[in-house]
CSV table of C-alpha atoms in Angstrom, one decimal:
chain,number,residue,atom,x,y,z
A,1,MET,CA,113.3,119.9,100.4
A,2,GLN,CA,110.6,118.0,99.0
A,3,SER,CA,112.8,116.7,96.3
A,4,ARG,CA,115.6,115.6,99.0
A,5,THR,CA,112.8,113.9,100.9
A,6,ILE,CA,111.8,111.8,97.8
A,7,GLY,CA,115.6,111.3,97.2
A,8,TYR,CA,116.1,109.8,100.8
A,9,LEU,CA,112.9,107.4,100.4
A,10,ALA,CA,114.1,106.4,96.9
A,11,VAL,CA,117.4,105.4,97.9
A,12,MET,CA,116.2,103.5,101.1
A,13,ILE,CA,113.6,101.4,99.3
A,14,SER,CA,116.2,100.8,96.6
A,15,GLY,CA,118.5,99.2,99.2
A,16,MET,CA,115.7,97.2,100.6
A,17,ILE,CA,114.6,95.7,97.0
A,18,PHE,CA,118.4,95.2,96.2
A,19,GLY,CA,118.5,93.2,99.5
A,20,SER,CA,116.4,90.6,98.1
A,21,MET,CA,118.5,90.0,95.2
A,22,PRO,CA,120.9,87.4,96.4
A,23,LEU,CA,117.9,85.1,97.4
A,24,LEU,CA,116.4,85.3,94.0
A,25,ALA,CA,120.0,84.7,92.4
A,26,LYS,CA,120.5,81.6,94.5
A,27,ILE,CA,117.0,80.2,93.2
A,28,ILE,CA,118.0,81.1,89.6
A,29,PHE,CA,121.3,79.3,90.0
A,30,SER,CA,119.7,76.1,91.4
A,31,GLN,CA,117.1,76.0,88.2
A,32,GLY,CA,119.9,75.8,85.7
A,33,GLY,CA,121.1,79.6,85.3
A,34,ASN,CA,124.6,81.0,86.0
A,35,SER,CA,126.0,84.3,87.1
A,36,ILE,CA,127.1,85.8,83.5
A,37,ASN,CA,124.0,84.4,81.9
A,38,LEU,CA,121.7,86.1,84.7
A,39,VAL,CA,123.4,89.6,84.5
A,40,PHE,CA,122.4,89.5,80.6
A,41,TRP,CA,118.9,88.5,81.2
A,42,ARG,CA,118.2,90.7,84.3
A,43,PHE,CA,119.0,93.7,82.0
A,44,PHE,CA,117.3,92.4,78.7
A,45,PHE,CA,113.8,91.6,80.2
A,46,ALA,CA,113.5,95.2,81.5
A,47,LEU,CA,114.1,96.8,78.3
A,48,PRO,CA,110.5,96.5,76.7
A,49,LEU,CA,108.7,97.6,79.8
A,50,LEU,CA,111.2,100.8,80.1
A,51,PHE,CA,110.8,101.5,76.2
A,52,TRP,CA,107.1,101.3,76.4
A,53,MET,CA,106.9,103.5,79.7
A,54,ILE,CA,109.1,106.1,77.9
A,55,ARG,CA,107.2,106.2,74.8
A,56,ARG,CA,104.0,106.6,76.7
A,57,SER,CA,104.8,109.4,78.7
A,58,PRO,CA,104.3,113.0,77.4
A,59,HIS,CA,107.2,114.2,79.5
A,60,LEU,CA,109.9,111.6,78.7
A,61,ASN,CA,111.8,111.0,75.4
A,62,PHE,CA,115.2,109.2,74.2
A,63,ALA,CA,117.2,112.3,73.1
A,64,ILE,CA,120.6,112.3,74.5
A,65,THR,CA,123.9,114.5,73.6
A,66,ARG,CA,127.0,112.9,72.3
A,67,THR,CA,128.7,113.7,75.9
A,68,GLN,CA,125.8,112.0,77.5
A,69,GLY,CA,126.4,109.0,75.0
A,70,LYS,CA,129.8,108.6,75.6
A,71,ASN,CA,129.3,109.0,79.7
A,72,LEU,CA,126.4,106.4,79.3
A,73,LEU,CA,128.9,103.9,77.5
A,74,ALA,CA,131.5,104.3,80.3
A,75,VAL,CA,129.2,103.9,83.3
A,76,GLY,CA,127.0,101.2,81.4
A,77,ILE,CA,130.0,98.9,80.9
A,78,LEU,CA,132.4,99.6,83.6
A,79,GLY,CA,129.9,100.4,86.3
A,80,TYR,CA,126.6,99.1,85.7
A,81,ALA,CA,127.3,95.7,84.0
A,82,ALA,CA,130.6,95.1,85.8
A,83,THR,CA,129.1,95.4,89.2
A,84,ALA,CA,126.5,93.0,88.6
A,85,MET,CA,128.6,90.3,86.8
A,86,THR,CA,131.4,90.6,89.7
A,87,LEU,CA,129.1,90.3,92.2
A,88,TYR,CA,127.0,87.5,90.9
A,89,VAL,CA,130.3,85.5,90.2
A,90,SER,CA,131.4,86.0,93.7
A,91,TYR,CA,128.0,84.1,95.0
A,92,ASN,CA,129.4,81.0,93.3
A,93,TYR,CA,132.7,81.0,95.5
A,94,ILE,CA,131.7,82.7,98.6
A,95,SER,CA,128.7,83.1,100.9
A,96,THR,CA,126.3,85.9,100.0
A,97,GLY,CA,127.2,87.1,103.7
A,98,VAL,CA,130.7,87.4,103.0
A,99,ALA,CA,130.2,88.8,99.4
A,100,THR,CA,127.8,91.3,100.8
A,101,THR,CA,130.2,92.3,103.4
A,102,LEU,CA,132.9,92.9,100.8
A,103,HIS,CA,130.9,94.8,98.4
A,104,PHE,CA,130.0,97.3,100.8
A,105,ILE,CA,133.4,99.0,100.9
A,106,TYR,CA,131.8,101.3,98.4
A,107,PRO,CA,130.1,103.8,100.7
A,108,ILE,CA,133.6,104.6,101.9
A,109,LEU,CA,134.9,104.6,98.3
A,110,VAL,CA,132.2,107.1,97.2
A,111,ILE,CA,133.0,109.4,100.0
A,112,ILE,CA,136.9,109.2,99.4
A,113,GLY,CA,136.5,109.5,95.6
A,114,SER,CA,134.2,112.4,95.7
A,115,THR,CA,136.6,114.3,98.2
A,116,VAL,CA,139.7,113.2,96.3
A,117,PHE,CA,138.6,113.4,92.5
A,118,TYR,CA,136.0,116.0,92.8
A,119,ARG,CA,136.9,118.3,95.6
A,120,ASP,CA,133.4,117.6,97.5
A,121,ARG,CA,133.3,119.0,101.0
A,122,LEU,CA,133.6,116.3,103.5
A,123,THR,CA,131.6,116.7,106.6
A,124,PHE,CA,132.1,115.0,109.8
A,125,VAL,CA,128.4,113.8,109.8
A,126,LYS,CA,129.0,111.9,106.3
A,127,THR,CA,132.3,110.6,107.6
A,128,PHE,CA,131.1,109.3,111.0
A,129,ALA,CA,128.0,107.8,109.5
A,130,GLY,CA,129.9,106.0,106.5
A,131,ILE,CA,132.5,104.5,109.2
A,132,LEU,CA,129.2,103.5,111.4
A,133,SER,CA,127.8,101.9,108.3
A,134,THR,CA,130.7,99.8,107.5
A,135,LEU,CA,131.2,98.7,111.0
A,136,GLY,CA,127.6,97.7,110.9
A,137,ILE,CA,128.0,95.8,107.7
A,138,TYR,CA,130.9,93.7,109.2
A,139,LEU,CA,128.9,92.9,112.4
A,140,LEU,CA,126.0,91.7,110.5
A,141,TYR,CA,128.1,88.8,109.0
A,142,ASN,CA,130.0,88.4,112.6
A,143,GLY,CA,133.4,89.3,110.9
A,144,GLU,CA,133.3,86.2,108.8
A,145,LEU,CA,135.6,86.8,105.7
A,146,SER,CA,136.8,83.5,104.9
A,147,GLY,CA,136.4,81.6,101.6
A,148,SER,CA,137.7,81.5,98.0
A,149,LEU,CA,140.4,84.4,97.3
A,150,PHE,CA,138.9,84.6,93.8
A,151,GLY,CA,135.4,85.3,95.2
A,152,ILE,CA,136.8,87.7,97.8
A,153,PHE,CA,138.4,89.5,95.0
A,154,MET,CA,135.5,89.6,92.8
A,155,ALA,CA,133.1,90.9,95.7
A,156,LEU,CA,135.8,93.4,96.6
A,157,LEU,CA,135.8,94.6,92.8
A,158,SER,CA,132.1,94.8,92.8
A,159,GLY,CA,132.5,97.3,95.5
A,160,VAL,CA,135.1,99.4,93.5
A,161,THR,CA,132.9,99.3,90.2
A,162,TYR,CA,129.8,100.5,92.2
A,163,ALA,CA,131.5,103.1,93.6
A,164,PHE,CA,132.3,104.2,90.2
A,165,TYR,CA,128.9,103.8,88.9
A,166,VAL,CA,127.4,106.0,91.8
A,167,LEU,CA,130.2,108.8,91.3
A,168,TYR,CA,129.9,108.9,87.8
A,169,ILE,CA,126.0,109.2,87.8
A,170,ASP,CA,126.3,112.1,90.0
A,171,LYS,CA,129.5,114.0,88.6
A,172,SER,CA,129.4,113.3,84.8
A,173,GLY,CA,126.1,115.1,84.1
A,174,LEU,CA,123.7,112.2,83.5
A,175,LYS,CA,121.7,113.7,86.3
A,176,ALA,CA,120.1,115.7,83.8
A,177,LEU,CA,118.5,112.7,82.2
A,178,SER,CA,115.2,111.4,83.5
A,179,SER,CA,115.7,108.3,85.7
A,180,LEU,CA,113.9,106.1,83.5
A,181,THR,CA,115.7,107.4,80.5
A,182,LEU,CA,118.8,106.9,82.1
A,183,THR,CA,117.8,103.3,83.5
A,184,PHE,CA,116.9,102.3,79.7
A,185,TYR,CA,120.2,103.4,78.3
A,186,LEU,CA,122.1,101.6,81.1
A,187,SER,CA,120.2,98.3,80.7
A,188,LEU,CA,120.6,98.7,76.8
A,189,ILE,CA,124.5,98.9,77.1
A,190,ALA,CA,125.0,96.3,79.9
A,191,SER,CA,122.7,93.9,78.2
A,192,VAL,CA,124.6,94.0,74.7
A,193,SER,CA,127.8,93.9,76.5
A,194,MET,CA,126.8,91.0,78.7
A,195,PHE,CA,125.4,89.1,75.6
A,196,PHE,CA,128.7,89.0,73.7
A,197,PHE,CA,130.5,88.4,77.0
A,198,ALA,CA,128.6,85.4,77.9
A,199,LEU,CA,128.8,84.1,74.3
A,200,PHE,CA,132.7,84.6,74.2
A,201,THR,CA,132.8,82.8,77.7
A,202,GLY,CA,130.6,79.9,77.0
A,203,HIS,CA,127.9,80.8,79.7
A,204,PHE,CA,125.1,81.7,77.7
A,205,THR,CA,122.5,79.2,77.9
A,206,LEU,CA,118.6,78.6,77.6
A,207,GLU,CA,118.6,75.7,79.6
A,208,LEU,CA,116.6,77.2,82.6
A,209,THR,CA,113.5,75.6,84.2
A,210,LEU,CA,110.1,77.0,84.1
A,211,LEU,CA,110.7,78.1,87.6
A,212,GLY,CA,114.2,79.6,87.1
A,213,TRP,CA,112.7,81.5,83.9
A,214,GLY,CA,109.8,83.0,86.1
A,215,VAL,CA,112.0,84.3,88.8
A,216,THR,CA,114.6,85.6,86.4
A,217,VAL,CA,111.9,87.7,84.4
A,218,PHE,CA,110.6,89.0,88.0
A,219,LEU,CA,114.1,89.7,89.2
A,220,SER,CA,114.6,91.7,86.2
A,221,ILE,CA,111.8,94.0,86.4
A,222,PHE,CA,111.8,94.2,90.4
A,223,VAL,CA,115.5,95.2,90.4
A,224,THR,CA,115.8,97.4,87.1
A,225,LEU,CA,112.6,99.2,87.5
A,226,GLY,CA,112.5,99.0,91.5
A,227,ALA,CA,115.9,99.0,92.9
A,228,VAL,CA,118.1,100.6,90.0
A,229,ASN,CA,115.5,103.4,88.9
A,230,LEU,CA,115.0,104.5,92.6
A,231,LEU,CA,118.7,104.6,93.2
A,232,ASN,CA,119.1,107.0,90.2
A,233,VAL,CA,116.4,109.1,91.5
A,234,GLY,CA,118.1,109.4,94.7
A,235,ILE,CA,121.4,110.0,93.1
A,236,GLN,CA,119.8,112.8,91.2
A,237,ARG,CA,118.3,114.5,94.4
A,238,ILE,CA,120.7,113.9,97.2
A,239,GLY,CA,124.1,113.1,95.5
A,240,SER,CA,126.4,110.2,95.7
A,241,GLN,CA,127.7,110.5,99.3
A,242,SER,CA,124.3,110.4,100.9
A,243,SER,CA,123.0,107.6,98.5
A,244,GLY,CA,126.0,105.5,99.2
A,245,ILE,CA,125.4,105.5,103.0
A,246,LEU,CA,121.4,105.2,102.9
A,247,SER,CA,121.9,102.3,100.5
A,248,THR,CA,123.2,100.2,103.3
A,249,LEU,CA,119.9,99.3,104.2
A,250,GLU,CA,120.2,96.5,101.7
A,251,PRO,CA,122.1,94.0,104.2
A,252,ILE,CA,119.5,94.4,106.9
A,253,THR,CA,116.9,93.5,104.4
A,254,SER,CA,119.1,90.5,103.6
A,255,ILE,CA,119.2,89.5,107.3
A,256,VAL,CA,115.4,90.1,107.8
A,257,ILE,CA,114.7,87.9,104.9
A,258,GLY,CA,116.9,85.1,106.3
A,259,VAL,CA,115.2,85.2,109.8
A,260,LEU,CA,111.8,85.4,108.5
A,261,VAL,CA,112.1,82.9,105.7
A,262,PHE,CA,115.0,80.4,106.4
A,263,ASN,CA,114.9,80.7,110.6
A,264,GLU,CA,118.4,82.0,110.7
A,265,LEU,CA,120.0,83.0,113.9
A,266,LEU,CA,119.6,86.8,115.2
A,267,ASN,CA,122.3,87.3,117.6
A,268,LEU,CA,123.6,90.2,119.6
A,269,PRO,CA,126.2,91.2,117.1
A,270,ILE,CA,123.7,91.2,114.1
A,271,LEU,CA,121.6,93.5,116.2
A,272,ILE,CA,124.2,95.8,116.9
A,273,GLY,CA,125.2,95.8,113.3
A,274,CYS,CA,121.5,96.7,112.4
A,275,ILE,CA,121.6,99.5,115.0
A,276,PHE,CA,124.9,101.0,113.5
A,277,ILE,CA,123.4,100.8,110.1
A,278,LEU,CA,120.0,102.5,111.1
A,279,SER,CA,122.0,105.4,113.1
A,280,ALA,CA,123.9,106.2,110.3
A,281,VAL,CA,120.7,106.5,108.0
A,282,ILE,CA,119.2,108.7,110.7
A,283,LEU,CA,122.4,110.9,110.9
A,284,ILE,CA,122.4,111.3,107.2
A,285,VAL,CA,118.7,112.1,106.8
A,286,ARG,CA,118.6,114.4,109.9
A,287,PHE,CA,121.7,116.4,109.5
A,288,ASP,CA,122.1,116.5,105.6
A,289,ARG,CA,118.5,117.8,105.3
A,290,GLY,CA,119.0,120.3,108.0
A,291,ARG,CA,122.0,121.7,106.1
A,292,ALA,CA,120.2,121.8,102.8
A,293,SER,CA,117.6,123.8,104.2
A,294,VAL,CA,119.8,126.5,105.6
A,295,GLU,CA,122.1,126.7,102.4
A,296,LYS,CA,121.4,129.7,100.3
A,297,PRO,CA,120.0,128.7,97.0
A,298,GLU,CA,122.3,129.6,93.7
A,299,ALA,CA,121.6,132.8,91.9
A,300,ALA,CA,119.0,132.3,89.0
A,301,PRO,CA,121.4,132.5,85.8
A,302,ARG,CA,120.8,135.6,83.7
A,303,GLU,CA,117.9,135.3,81.5
A,304,GLU,CA,118.9,135.1,77.7
A,305,PRO,CA,117.1,137.2,75.1
A,306,ARG,CA,114.1,135.2,73.7
A,307,ALA,CA,115.6,135.2,70.3
A,308,ALA,CA,118.7,133.2,71.3
A,309,LEU,CA,116.5,130.8,73.0
A,310,ARG,CA,114.8,129.9,70.0
A,311,LYS,CA,115.3,126.6,68.6
A,312,LYS,CA,116.8,126.7,65.2
A,313,PRO,CA,116.8,123.9,62.6
A,314,GLY,CA,119.7,121.4,63.1
A,315,THR,CA,121.0,122.8,66.2
A,316,ALA,CA,119.7,120.4,68.7
A,317,ALA,CA,122.2,118.3,70.5
A,318,SER,CA,121.6,114.4,69.9
A,319,PHE,CA,123.6,111.4,70.1
A,320,TYR,CA,122.8,110.8,66.6
A,321,PRO,CA,125.0,112.6,63.9
A,322,LYS,CA,123.6,116.2,62.7
A,323,PRO,CA,122.2,116.4,59.4
A,324,GLU,CA,124.6,117.7,56.9
A,325,SER,CA,122.9,120.9,56.4
A,326,ALA,CA,123.4,122.0,60.0
A,327,SER,CA,126.1,124.2,60.9
A,328,SER,CA,128.6,122.8,63.1
A,329,GLU,CA,129.3,126.0,65.1
A,330,ALA,CA,125.7,126.9,65.8
A,331,PRO,CA,125.3,126.6,69.4
A,332,ALA,CA,123.0,123.7,71.0
A,333,SER,CA,119.6,124.9,72.4
A,334,PRO,CA,119.8,125.0,76.2
A,335,ALA,CA,116.5,122.8,76.3
A,336,THR,CA,118.5,120.0,74.7
A,337,GLU,CA,121.5,120.1,77.2
A,338,ARG,CA,119.6,119.2,80.2
A,339,ASN,CA,116.3,118.0,81.2
A,340,PRO,CA,114.4,120.4,83.6
A,341,GLU,CA,112.0,118.0,84.9
A,342,ILE,CA,113.0,114.7,86.7
A,343,HIS,CA,110.3,112.1,86.8
A,344,PRO,CA,110.7,109.1,89.0
């Protein structure tokens, strides 16, 4: 139960941090940046700090299996990098309100995808909460869905790729990695892929003002180490469906920032939308936690003989090639197949 509570809080705080991202992106764009260039710097500037944090921790390491390496490549490029790129590009063609509304089709896509492709049980509470949060998102922006067709398409595509990211992290076995290790590899893969993409499309630039560089560094550390890392923690603990719905706190944060910083209008549809989203969050936390408390724990696996668990030279699974002396048929040590401790 303590683990699930941490998961709920992690996803909600993650959503609040993500809610400030459009404001920071707009500032960077006004200081000489562009969407594709920003995606690269966002991932790149977080890497040294992530590397240092993992190296100095006695509980963390960089070891991953070959299967985890392949899964990281897939979700890093098609989910992690693609979501940031498509969403930031949409900001150049449509308002952030419209982009956010369209991006947030992903909670419903996560629920549908987990049910159709992974045969997850679809509960009434999660279905109702998903619909309620989607209606709330729509009301927050007064149903304004006008603008460039290309911008609308990119915002919708960002919702699809983000749904893939949330589902794949939950279902591919990557949850076994610590959240910091997972975030490091995702940022590394995304930064490399976006660097070459920025060069190929001619969007790579160093012509930012001092303010632009400062906000870019802040966004990178604030979003990557804060929002992304906390989202990974949440997915690890409460799964993809609940994480997708709880993360809809993001647009409420954007609305609050708009009202407090820019004196934007706070009208009845916006208030109703906030109530819908908060109600969906309460439903998930209350009923999902209650359901988890009555579920029977899984039977403990049969303990293997001590000799079978003893680590043998050359058998540890790794993303790097095995030494030639290692037997290709030797079973991998169970300790290397999963990380028994998750450290946020």
